[in-house]
């Protein structure tokens, strides 16, 4: 019995890009929820979600525009991880958490 090898015809970068888009949409949903439930009298608490929304939107647009270039690099074997995009997502979650703590403290 011969085992068939399945080859990945460049679909892994597409799956990674789609998962990045899902994560970005989830963070943007959290930003909308924060803006909805934050007290309107505390304008300092609105700064965090607004900054996070702008950062995540910008990174998502960049990710979408760079998708074809990244898939070409992955096909040639010269792909590099998107550490900047991952760092922005991680920092955005920290900023949202700090905004929530600011609301609780004041």
PDB file of N, CA and C in Angstrom:
ATOM      1  N   UNK A   1       0.838  -1.174   0.000  1.00  0.00           N
ATOM      2  CA  UNK A   1       0.000   0.000   0.000  1.00  0.00           C
ATOM      3  C   UNK A   1       0.891   1.247   0.000  1.00  0.00           C
ATOM      4  N   UNK A   2       0.638   2.135  -0.891  1.00  0.00           N
ATOM      5  CA  UNK A   2       1.444   3.336  -1.041  1.00  0.00           C
ATOM      6  C   UNK A   2       0.730   4.491  -0.356  1.00  0.00           C
ATOM      7  N   UNK A   3       1.453   5.140   0.525  1.00  0.00           N
ATOM      8  CA  UNK A   3       0.872   6.299   1.218  1.00  0.00           C
ATOM      9  C   UNK A   3       0.964   7.517   0.306  1.00  0.00           C
ATOM     10  N   UNK A   4      -0.127   8.192   0.167  1.00  0.00           N
ATOM     11  CA  UNK A   4      -0.110   9.392  -0.675  1.00  0.00           C
ATOM     12  C   UNK A   4       0.287  10.597   0.172  1.00  0.00           C
ATOM     13  N   UNK A   5       1.138  11.403  -0.389  1.00  0.00           N
ATOM     14  CA  UNK A   5       1.569  12.602   0.307  1.00  0.00           C
ATOM     15  C   UNK A   5       0.709  13.764  -0.162  1.00  0.00           C
ATOM     16  N   UNK A   6       0.170  14.474   0.795  1.00  0.00           N
ATOM     17  CA  UNK A   6      -0.587  15.662   0.421  1.00  0.00           C
ATOM     18  C   UNK A   6       0.359  16.850   0.431  1.00  0.00           C
ATOM     19  N   UNK A   7       0.308  17.609  -0.602  1.00  0.00           N
ATOM     20  CA  UNK A   7       1.162  18.779  -0.675  1.00  0.00           C
ATOM     21  C   UNK A   7       0.332  20.020  -0.430  1.00  0.00           C
ATOM     22  N   UNK A   8       0.953  20.963   0.177  1.00  0.00           N
ATOM     23  CA  UNK A   8       0.302  22.235   0.447  1.00  0.00           C
ATOM     24  C   UNK A   8       0.685  23.186  -0.679  1.00  0.00           C
ATOM     25  N   UNK A   9      -0.239  23.447  -1.542  1.00  0.00           N
ATOM     26  CA  UNK A   9       0.032  24.275  -2.725  1.00  0.00           C
ATOM     27  C   UNK A   9      -0.069  25.761  -2.398  1.00  0.00           C
ATOM     28  N   UNK A  10       0.572  26.158  -1.326  1.00  0.00           N
ATOM     29  CA  UNK A  10       0.554  27.573  -0.982  1.00  0.00           C
ATOM     30  C   UNK A  10      -0.683  28.024  -0.248  1.00  0.00           C
ATOM     31  N   UNK A  11      -1.440  27.107   0.297  1.00  0.00           N
ATOM     32  CA  UNK A  11      -2.661  27.481   0.990  1.00  0.00           C
ATOM     33  C   UNK A  11      -2.416  27.883   2.439  1.00  0.00           C
ATOM     34  N   UNK A  12      -1.280  27.490   2.994  1.00  0.00           N
ATOM     35  CA  UNK A  12      -1.008  27.823   4.383  1.00  0.00           C
ATOM     36  C   UNK A  12      -0.924  29.329   4.608  1.00  0.00           C
ATOM     37  N   UNK A  13      -0.283  30.109   3.751  1.00  0.00           N
ATOM     38  CA  UNK A  13      -0.301  31.564   3.957  1.00  0.00           C
ATOM     39  C   UNK A  13      -1.712  32.139   3.873  1.00  0.00           C
ATOM     40  N   UNK A  14      -2.538  31.555   3.012  1.00  0.00           N
ATOM     41  CA  UNK A  14      -3.926  32.033   2.909  1.00  0.00           C
ATOM     42  C   UNK A  14      -4.682  31.746   4.199  1.00  0.00           C
ATOM     43  N   UNK A  15      -4.491  30.567   4.757  1.00  0.00           N
ATOM     44  CA  UNK A  15      -5.159  30.234   6.023  1.00  0.00           C
ATOM     45  C   UNK A  15      -4.672  31.135   7.144  1.00  0.00           C
ATOM     46  N   UNK A  16      -3.359  31.408   7.164  1.00  0.00           N
ATOM     47  CA  UNK A  16      -2.812  32.293   8.188  1.00  0.00           C
ATOM     48  C   UNK A  16      -3.374  33.695   8.041  1.00  0.00           C
ATOM     49  N   UNK A  17      -3.478  34.168   6.822  1.00  0.00           N
ATOM     50  CA  UNK A  17      -4.017  35.500   6.576  1.00  0.00           C
ATOM     51  C   UNK A  17      -5.482  35.581   6.991  1.00  0.00           C
ATOM     52  N   UNK A  18      -6.237  34.546   6.705  1.00  0.00           N
ATOM     53  CA  UNK A  18      -7.643  34.540   7.100  1.00  0.00           C
ATOM     54  C   UNK A  18      -7.804  34.484   8.619  1.00  0.00           C
ATOM     55  N   UNK A  19      -6.948  33.736   9.284  1.00  0.00           N
ATOM     56  CA  UNK A  19      -7.029  33.695  10.749  1.00  0.00           C
ATOM     57  C   UNK A  19      -6.634  35.038  11.344  1.00  0.00           C
ATOM     58  N   UNK A  20      -5.684  35.722  10.711  1.00  0.00           N
ATOM     59  CA  UNK A  20      -5.320  37.057  11.147  1.00  0.00           C
ATOM     60  C   UNK A  20      -6.506  38.008  10.992  1.00  0.00           C
ATOM     61  N   UNK A  21      -7.217  37.886   9.882  1.00  0.00           N
ATOM     62  CA  UNK A  21      -8.394  38.737   9.660  1.00  0.00           C
ATOM     63  C   UNK A  21      -9.473  38.450  10.698  1.00  0.00           C
ATOM     64  N   UNK A  22      -9.685  37.188  11.033  1.00  0.00           N
ATOM     65  CA  UNK A  22     -10.683  36.851  12.064  1.00  0.00           C
ATOM     66  C   UNK A  22     -10.287  37.421  13.415  1.00  0.00           C
ATOM     67  N   UNK A  23      -9.006  37.346  13.751  1.00  0.00           N
ATOM     68  CA  UNK A  23      -8.538  37.902  15.019  1.00  0.00           C
ATOM     69  C   UNK A  23      -8.716  39.412  15.036  1.00  0.00           C
ATOM     70  N   UNK A  24      -8.420  40.065  13.933  1.00  0.00           N
ATOM     71  CA  UNK A  24      -8.581  41.522  13.853  1.00  0.00           C
ATOM     72  C   UNK A  24     -10.034  41.930  13.999  1.00  0.00           C
ATOM     73  N   UNK A  25     -10.927  41.201  13.354  1.00  0.00           N
ATOM     74  CA  UNK A  25     -12.356  41.514  13.464  1.00  0.00           C
ATOM     75  C   UNK A  25     -12.841  41.288  14.897  1.00  0.00           C
ATOM     76  N   UNK A  26     -12.315  40.279  15.554  1.00  0.00           N
ATOM     77  CA  UNK A  26     -12.682  40.041  16.952  1.00  0.00           C
ATOM     78  C   UNK A  26     -12.227  41.194  17.843  1.00  0.00           C
ATOM     79  N   UNK A  27     -11.013  41.676  17.621  1.00  0.00           N
ATOM     80  CA  UNK A  27     -10.517  42.803  18.416  1.00  0.00           C
ATOM     81  C   UNK A  27     -11.329  44.056  18.121  1.00  0.00           C
ATOM     82  N   UNK A  28     -11.672  44.276  16.853  1.00  0.00           N
ATOM     83  CA  UNK A  28     -12.503  45.433  16.522  1.00  0.00           C
ATOM     84  C   UNK A  28     -13.894  45.317  17.151  1.00  0.00           C
ATOM     85  N   UNK A  29     -14.423  44.108  17.232  1.00  0.00           N
ATOM     86  CA  UNK A  29     -15.690  43.900  17.942  1.00  0.00           C
ATOM     87  C   UNK A  29     -15.568  44.242  19.416  1.00  0.00           C
ATOM     88  N   UNK A  30     -14.442  43.897  20.006  1.00  0.00           N
ATOM     89  CA  UNK A  30     -14.192  44.246  21.406  1.00  0.00           C
ATOM     90  C   UNK A  30     -14.073  45.762  21.573  1.00  0.00           C
ATOM     91  N   UNK A  31     -13.451  46.431  20.598  1.00  0.00           N
ATOM     92  CA  UNK A  31     -13.353  47.894  20.637  1.00  0.00           C
ATOM     93  C   UNK A  31     -14.745  48.514  20.602  1.00  0.00           C
ATOM     94  N   UNK A  32     -15.602  48.020  19.730  1.00  0.00           N
ATOM     95  CA  UNK A  32     -16.976  48.541  19.641  1.00  0.00           C
ATOM     96  C   UNK A  32     -17.724  48.308  20.944  1.00  0.00           C
ATOM     97  N   UNK A  33     -17.545  47.135  21.536  1.00  0.00           N
ATOM     98  CA  UNK A  33     -18.197  46.849  22.818  1.00  0.00           C
ATOM     99  C   UNK A  33     -17.690  47.792  23.907  1.00  0.00           C
ATOM    100  N   UNK A  34     -16.375  48.041  23.909  1.00  0.00           N
ATOM    101  CA  UNK A  34     -15.819  48.976  24.896  1.00  0.00           C
ATOM    102  C   UNK A  34     -16.378  50.374  24.702  1.00  0.00           C
ATOM    103  N   UNK A  35     -16.459  50.816  23.464  1.00  0.00           N
ATOM    104  CA  UNK A  35     -17.000  52.152  23.197  1.00  0.00           C
ATOM    105  C   UNK A  35     -18.473  52.234  23.568  1.00  0.00           C
ATOM    106  N   UNK A  36     -19.174  51.124  23.423  1.00  0.00           N
ATOM    107  CA  UNK A  36     -20.609  51.097  23.748  1.00  0.00           C
ATOM    108  C   UNK A  36     -20.845  51.171  25.255  1.00  0.00           C
ATOM    109  N   UNK A  37     -20.013  50.468  26.033  1.00  0.00           N
ATOM    110  CA  UNK A  37     -20.295  50.350  27.463  1.00  0.00           C
ATOM    111  C   UNK A  37     -19.462  51.253  28.359  1.00  0.00           C
ATOM    112  N   UNK A  38     -18.523  51.985  27.801  1.00  0.00           N
ATOM    113  CA  UNK A  38     -17.759  52.900  28.637  1.00  0.00           C
ATOM    114  C   UNK A  38     -18.637  54.083  29.034  1.00  0.00           C
ATOM    115  N   UNK A  39     -18.437  54.596  30.241  1.00  0.00           N
ATOM    116  CA  UNK A  39     -19.237  55.746  30.656  1.00  0.00           C
ATOM    117  C   UNK A  39     -18.931  56.967  29.782  1.00  0.00           C
ATOM    118  N   UNK A  40     -19.962  57.667  29.311  1.00  0.00           N
ATOM    119  CA  UNK A  40     -19.721  58.794  28.397  1.00  0.00           C
ATOM    120  C   UNK A  40     -19.031  59.980  29.064  1.00  0.00           C
ATOM    121  N   UNK A  41     -19.069  60.062  30.391  1.00  0.00           N
ATOM    122  CA  UNK A  41     -18.451  61.198  31.069  1.00  0.00           C
ATOM    123  C   UNK A  41     -16.932  61.075  31.172  1.00  0.00           C
ATOM    124  N   UNK A  42     -16.393  59.890  30.977  1.00  0.00           N
ATOM    125  CA  UNK A  42     -14.963  59.666  31.128  1.00  0.00           C
ATOM    126  C   UNK A  42     -14.307  59.600  29.743  1.00  0.00           C
ATOM    127  N   UNK A  43     -13.938  60.757  29.209  1.00  0.00           N
ATOM    128  CA  UNK A  43     -13.390  60.790  27.859  1.00  0.00           C
ATOM    129  C   UNK A  43     -11.977  60.225  27.784  1.00  0.00           C
ATOM    130  N   UNK A  44     -11.246  60.192  28.888  1.00  0.00           N
ATOM    131  CA  UNK A  44      -9.896  59.616  28.883  1.00  0.00           C
ATOM    132  C   UNK A  44      -9.968  58.113  28.603  1.00  0.00           C
ATOM    133  N   UNK A  45     -11.009  57.460  29.082  1.00  0.00           N
ATOM    134  CA  UNK A  45     -11.149  56.024  28.866  1.00  0.00           C
ATOM    135  C   UNK A  45     -11.452  55.705  27.399  1.00  0.00           C
ATOM    136  N   UNK A  46     -11.912  56.681  26.629  1.00  0.00           N
ATOM    137  CA  UNK A  46     -12.213  56.443  25.220  1.00  0.00           C
ATOM    138  C   UNK A  46     -10.963  56.459  24.349  1.00  0.00           C
ATOM    139  N   UNK A  47      -9.877  57.016  24.873  1.00  0.00           N
ATOM    140  CA  UNK A  47      -8.649  57.141  24.089  1.00  0.00           C
ATOM    141  C   UNK A  47      -8.096  55.759  23.729  1.00  0.00           C
ATOM    142  N   UNK A  48      -8.058  54.850  24.673  1.00  0.00           N
ATOM    143  CA  UNK A  48      -7.513  53.507  24.427  1.00  0.00           C
ATOM    144  C   UNK A  48      -8.237  52.768  23.318  1.00  0.00           C
ATOM    145  N   UNK A  49      -9.564  52.616  23.406  1.00  0.00           N
ATOM    146  CA  UNK A  49     -10.269  51.914  22.331  1.00  0.00           C
ATOM    147  C   UNK A  49     -10.159  52.599  20.970  1.00  0.00           C
ATOM    148  N   UNK A  50     -10.122  53.925  20.950  1.00  0.00           N
ATOM    149  CA  UNK A  50      -9.993  54.624  19.666  1.00  0.00           C
ATOM    150  C   UNK A  50      -8.622  54.367  19.052  1.00  0.00           C
ATOM    151  N   UNK A  51      -7.566  54.415  19.868  1.00  0.00           N
ATOM    152  CA  UNK A  51      -6.217  54.137  19.362  1.00  0.00           C
ATOM    153  C   UNK A  51      -6.126  52.688  18.877  1.00  0.00           C
ATOM    154  N   UNK A  52      -6.667  51.768  19.650  1.00  0.00           N
ATOM    155  CA  UNK A  52      -6.629  50.352  19.265  1.00  0.00           C
ATOM    156  C   UNK A  52      -7.406  50.134  17.972  1.00  0.00           C
ATOM    157  N   UNK A  53      -8.564  50.758  17.849  1.00  0.00           N
ATOM    158  CA  UNK A  53      -9.346  50.619  16.621  1.00  0.00           C
ATOM    159  C   UNK A  53      -8.581  51.106  15.407  1.00  0.00           C
ATOM    160  N   UNK A  54      -7.902  52.235  15.545  1.00  0.00           N
ATOM    161  CA  UNK A  54      -7.121  52.767  14.429  1.00  0.00           C
ATOM    162  C   UNK A  54      -5.937  51.861  14.096  1.00  0.00           C
ATOM    163  N   UNK A  55      -5.232  51.374  15.119  1.00  0.00           N
ATOM    164  CA  UNK A  55      -4.082  50.494  14.885  1.00  0.00           C
ATOM    165  C   UNK A  55      -4.492  49.190  14.213  1.00  0.00           C
ATOM    166  N   UNK A  56      -5.513  48.556  14.758  1.00  0.00           N
ATOM    167  CA  UNK A  56      -5.935  47.260  14.216  1.00  0.00           C
ATOM    168  C   UNK A  56      -6.501  47.429  12.813  1.00  0.00           C
ATOM    169  N   UNK A  57      -7.236  48.508  12.565  1.00  0.00           N
ATOM    170  CA  UNK A  57      -7.748  48.748  11.214  1.00  0.00           C
ATOM    171  C   UNK A  57      -6.602  48.953  10.231  1.00  0.00           C
ATOM    172  N   UNK A  58      -5.606  49.728  10.627  1.00  0.00           N
ATOM    173  CA  UNK A  58      -4.456  49.952   9.750  1.00  0.00           C
ATOM    174  C   UNK A  58      -3.680  48.687   9.461  1.00  0.00           C
ATOM    175  N   UNK A  59      -3.455  47.878  10.478  1.00  0.00           N
ATOM    176  CA  UNK A  59      -2.716  46.627  10.280  1.00  0.00           C
ATOM    177  C   UNK A  59      -3.535  45.657   9.428  1.00  0.00           C
ATOM    178  N   UNK A  60      -4.847  45.648   9.601  1.00  0.00           N
ATOM    179  CA  UNK A  60      -5.690  44.760   8.812  1.00  0.00           C
ATOM    180  C   UNK A  60      -5.670  45.157   7.340  1.00  0.00           C
ATOM    181  N   UNK A  61      -5.730  46.439   7.053  1.00  0.00           N
ATOM    182  CA  UNK A  61      -5.657  46.898   5.667  1.00  0.00           C
ATOM    183  C   UNK A  61      -4.293  46.550   5.070  1.00  0.00           C
ATOM    184  N   UNK A  62      -3.233  46.768   5.837  1.00  0.00           N
ATOM    185  CA  UNK A  62      -1.892  46.412   5.357  1.00  0.00           C
ATOM    186  C   UNK A  62      -1.792  44.914   5.097  1.00  0.00           C
ATOM    187  N   UNK A  63      -2.323  44.112   5.994  1.00  0.00           N
ATOM    188  CA  UNK A  63      -2.306  42.652   5.839  1.00  0.00           C
ATOM    189  C   UNK A  63      -3.044  42.247   4.563  1.00  0.00           C
ATOM    190  N   UNK A  64      -4.166  42.850   4.315  1.00  0.00           N
ATOM    191  CA  UNK A  64      -4.946  42.499   3.129  1.00  0.00           C
ATOM    192  C   UNK A  64      -4.202  42.888   1.841  1.00  0.00           C
ATOM    193  N   UNK A  65      -3.585  44.067   1.839  1.00  0.00           N
ATOM    194  CA  UNK A  65      -2.868  44.527   0.641  1.00  0.00           C
ATOM    195  C   UNK A  65      -1.588  43.739   0.391  1.00  0.00           C
ATOM    196  N   UNK A  66      -0.948  43.248   1.438  1.00  0.00           N
ATOM    197  CA  UNK A  66       0.323  42.536   1.290  1.00  0.00           C
ATOM    198  C   UNK A  66       0.144  41.030   1.116  1.00  0.00           C
ATOM    199  N   UNK A  67      -1.080  40.555   1.082  1.00  0.00           N
ATOM    200  CA  UNK A  67      -1.333  39.112   1.028  1.00  0.00           C
ATOM    201  C   UNK A  67      -0.715  38.463  -0.204  1.00  0.00           C
ATOM    202  N   UNK A  68      -0.913  39.028  -1.383  1.00  0.00           N
ATOM    203  CA  UNK A  68      -0.398  38.388  -2.601  1.00  0.00           C
ATOM    204  C   UNK A  68       1.136  38.381  -2.613  1.00  0.00           C
ATOM    205  N   UNK A  69       1.750  39.455  -2.147  1.00  0.00           N
ATOM    206  CA  UNK A  69       3.218  39.500  -2.081  1.00  0.00           C
ATOM    207  C   UNK A  69       3.746  38.446  -1.112  1.00  0.00           C
ATOM    208  N   UNK A  70       3.087  38.284   0.022  1.00  0.00           N
ATOM    209  CA  UNK A  70       3.522  37.303   1.012  1.00  0.00           C
ATOM    210  C   UNK A  70       3.338  35.877   0.484  1.00  0.00           C
ATOM    211  N   UNK A  71       2.255  35.648  -0.259  1.00  0.00           N
ATOM    212  CA  UNK A  71       2.034  34.309  -0.816  1.00  0.00           C
ATOM    213  C   UNK A  71       3.100  33.984  -1.859  1.00  0.00           C
ATOM    214  N   UNK A  72       3.531  34.980  -2.627  1.00  0.00           N
ATOM    215  CA  UNK A  72       4.596  34.769  -3.597  1.00  0.00           C
ATOM    216  C   UNK A  72       5.904  34.438  -2.892  1.00  0.00           C
ATOM    217  N   UNK A  73       6.202  35.175  -1.805  1.00  0.00           N
ATOM    218  CA  UNK A  73       7.424  34.894  -1.045  1.00  0.00           C
ATOM    219  C   UNK A  73       7.367  33.512  -0.404  1.00  0.00           C
ATOM    220  N   UNK A  74       6.201  33.107   0.051  1.00  0.00           N
ATOM    221  CA  UNK A  74       6.073  31.788   0.686  1.00  0.00           C
ATOM    222  C   UNK A  74       6.272  30.681  -0.348  1.00  0.00           C
ATOM    223  N   UNK A  75       5.795  30.903  -1.562  1.00  0.00           N
ATOM    224  CA  UNK A  75       5.952  29.903  -2.618  1.00  0.00           C
ATOM    225  C   UNK A  75       7.418  29.715  -2.991  1.00  0.00           C
ATOM    226  N   UNK A  76       8.205  30.781  -2.878  1.00  0.00           N
ATOM    227  CA  UNK A  76       9.626  30.669  -3.202  1.00  0.00           C
ATOM    228  C   UNK A  76      10.465  30.246  -2.003  1.00  0.00           C
ATOM    229  N   UNK A  77       9.850  30.147  -0.848  1.00  0.00           N
ATOM    230  CA  UNK A  77      10.568  29.707   0.343  1.00  0.00           C
ATOM    231  C   UNK A  77      11.280  30.813   1.088  1.00  0.00           C
ATOM    232  N   UNK A  78      10.956  32.060   0.796  1.00  0.00           N
ATOM    233  CA  UNK A  78      11.638  33.173   1.459  1.00  0.00           C
ATOM    234  C   UNK A  78      10.693  33.964   2.362  1.00  0.00           C
ATOM    235  N   UNK A  79       9.674  33.322   2.876  1.00  0.00           N
ATOM    236  CA  UNK A  79       8.708  34.013   3.726  1.00  0.00           C
ATOM    237  C   UNK A  79       9.284  34.261   5.113  1.00  0.00           C
ATOM    238  N   UNK A  80       8.890  35.362   5.686  1.00  0.00           N
ATOM    239  CA  UNK A  80       9.279  35.698   7.054  1.00  0.00           C
ATOM    240  C   UNK A  80       8.013  35.904   7.873  1.00  0.00           C
ATOM    241  N   UNK A  81       8.063  35.649   9.167  1.00  0.00           N
ATOM    242  CA  UNK A  81       6.863  35.827   9.980  1.00  0.00           C
ATOM    243  C   UNK A  81       6.478  37.298  10.109  1.00  0.00           C
ATOM    244  N   UNK A  82       5.205  37.528  10.246  1.00  0.00           N
ATOM    245  CA  UNK A  82       4.688  38.899  10.400  1.00  0.00           C
ATOM    246  C   UNK A  82       4.720  39.271  11.878  1.00  0.00           C
ATOM    247  N   UNK A  83       5.908  39.494  12.386  1.00  0.00           N
ATOM    248  CA  UNK A  83       6.061  39.793  13.811  1.00  0.00           C
ATOM    249  C   UNK A  83       5.464  41.148  14.178  1.00  0.00           C
ATOM    250  N   UNK A  84       5.570  42.123  13.279  1.00  0.00           N
ATOM    251  CA  UNK A  84       5.018  43.448  13.557  1.00  0.00           C
ATOM    252  C   UNK A  84       3.510  43.404  13.720  1.00  0.00           C
ATOM    253  N   UNK A  85       2.834  42.687  12.843  1.00  0.00           N
ATOM    254  CA  UNK A  85       1.378  42.589  12.926  1.00  0.00           C
ATOM    255  C   UNK A  85       0.959  41.863  14.203  1.00  0.00           C
ATOM    256  N   UNK A  86       1.662  40.803  14.538  1.00  0.00           N
ATOM    257  CA  UNK A  86       1.356  40.088  15.780  1.00  0.00           C
ATOM    258  C   UNK A  86       1.602  40.941  17.003  1.00  0.00           C
ATOM    259  N   UNK A  87       2.659  41.731  16.960  1.00  0.00           N
ATOM    260  CA  UNK A  87       2.953  42.623  18.090  1.00  0.00           C
ATOM    261  C   UNK A  87       1.884  43.690  18.241  1.00  0.00           C
ATOM    262  N   UNK A  88       1.400  44.222  17.126  1.00  0.00           N
ATOM    263  CA  UNK A  88       0.333  45.235  17.200  1.00  0.00           C
ATOM    264  C   UNK A  88      -0.931  44.634  17.803  1.00  0.00           C
ATOM    265  N   UNK A  89      -1.265  43.415  17.421  1.00  0.00           N
ATOM    266  CA  UNK A  89      -2.451  42.767  17.997  1.00  0.00           C
ATOM    267  C   UNK A  89      -2.271  42.542  19.496  1.00  0.00           C
ATOM    268  N   UNK A  90      -1.088  42.108  19.902  1.00  0.00           N
ATOM    269  CA  UNK A  90      -0.834  41.885  21.328  1.00  0.00           C
ATOM    270  C   UNK A  90      -0.887  43.192  22.112  1.00  0.00           C
ATOM    271  N   UNK A  91      -0.279  44.240  21.576  1.00  0.00           N
ATOM    272  CA  UNK A  91      -0.298  45.543  22.255  1.00  0.00           C
ATOM    273  C   UNK A  91      -1.713  46.094  22.318  1.00  0.00           C
ATOM    274  N   UNK A  92      -2.498  45.850  21.292  1.00  0.00           N
ATOM    275  CA  UNK A  92      -3.873  46.360  21.300  1.00  0.00           C
ATOM    276  C   UNK A  92      -4.705  45.715  22.410  1.00  0.00           C
ATOM    277  N   UNK A  93      -4.486  44.435  22.653  1.00  0.00           N
ATOM    278  CA  UNK A  93      -5.209  43.775  23.748  1.00  0.00           C
ATOM    279  C   UNK A  93      -4.765  44.345  25.091  1.00  0.00           C
ATOM    280  N   UNK A  94      -3.477  44.613  25.241  1.00  0.00           N
ATOM    281  CA  UNK A  94      -2.971  45.203  26.491  1.00  0.00           C
ATOM    282  C   UNK A  94      -3.559  46.601  26.695  1.00  0.00           C
ATOM    283  N   UNK A  95      -3.611  47.405  25.635  1.00  0.00           N
ATOM    284  CA  UNK A  95      -4.167  48.755  25.752  1.00  0.00           C
ATOM    285  C   UNK A  95      -5.654  48.707  26.107  1.00  0.00           C
ATOM    286  N   UNK A  96      -6.401  47.782  25.499  1.00  0.00           N
ATOM    287  CA  UNK A  96      -7.813  47.646  25.866  1.00  0.00           C
ATOM    288  C   UNK A  96      -7.969  47.220  27.322  1.00  0.00           C
ATOM    289  N   UNK A  97      -7.102  46.336  27.781  1.00  0.00           N
ATOM    290  CA  UNK A  97      -7.153  45.913  29.181  1.00  0.00           C
ATOM    291  C   UNK A  97      -6.852  47.074  30.123  1.00  0.00           C
ATOM    292  N   UNK A  98      -5.847  47.866  29.780  1.00  0.00           N
ATOM    293  CA  UNK A  98      -5.523  49.028  30.603  1.00  0.00           C
ATOM    294  C   UNK A  98      -6.654  50.056  30.594  1.00  0.00           C
ATOM    295  N   UNK A  99      -7.331  50.213  29.476  1.00  0.00           N
ATOM    296  CA  UNK A  99      -8.484  51.120  29.425  1.00  0.00           C
ATOM    297  C   UNK A  99      -9.592  50.637  30.352  1.00  0.00           C
ATOM    298  N   UNK A 100      -9.826  49.331  30.343  1.00  0.00           N
ATOM    299  CA  UNK A 100     -10.837  48.777  31.249  1.00  0.00           C
ATOM    300  C   UNK A 100     -10.460  48.948  32.702  1.00  0.00           C
ATOM    301  N   UNK A 101      -9.175  48.772  33.019  1.00  0.00           N
ATOM    302  CA  UNK A 101      -8.735  48.977  34.390  1.00  0.00           C
ATOM    303  C   UNK A 101      -8.845  50.447  34.792  1.00  0.00           C
ATOM    304  N   UNK A 102      -8.601  51.348  33.843  1.00  0.00           N
ATOM    305  CA  UNK A 102      -8.745  52.787  34.120  1.00  0.00           C
ATOM    306  C   UNK A 102     -10.195  53.116  34.495  1.00  0.00           C
ATOM    307  N   UNK A 103     -11.139  52.519  33.785  1.00  0.00           N
ATOM    308  CA  UNK A 103     -12.556  52.759  34.080  1.00  0.00           C
ATOM    309  C   UNK A 103     -12.906  52.230  35.453  1.00  0.00           C
ATOM    310  N   UNK A 104     -12.392  51.057  35.792  1.00  0.00           N
ATOM    311  CA  UNK A 104     -12.695  50.473  37.095  1.00  0.00           C
ATOM    312  C   UNK A 104     -12.084  51.275  38.242  1.00  0.00           C
ATOM    313  N   UNK A 105     -10.904  51.859  38.001  1.00  0.00           N
ATOM    314  CA  UNK A 105     -10.214  52.599  39.062  1.00  0.00           C
ATOM    315  C   UNK A 105     -10.787  53.991  39.278  1.00  0.00           C
ATOM    316  N   UNK A 106     -11.415  54.553  38.255  1.00  0.00           N
ATOM    317  CA  UNK A 106     -11.917  55.924  38.397  1.00  0.00           C
ATOM    318  C   UNK A 106     -13.395  55.985  38.311  1.00  0.00           C
TER     319      UNK A 106
END
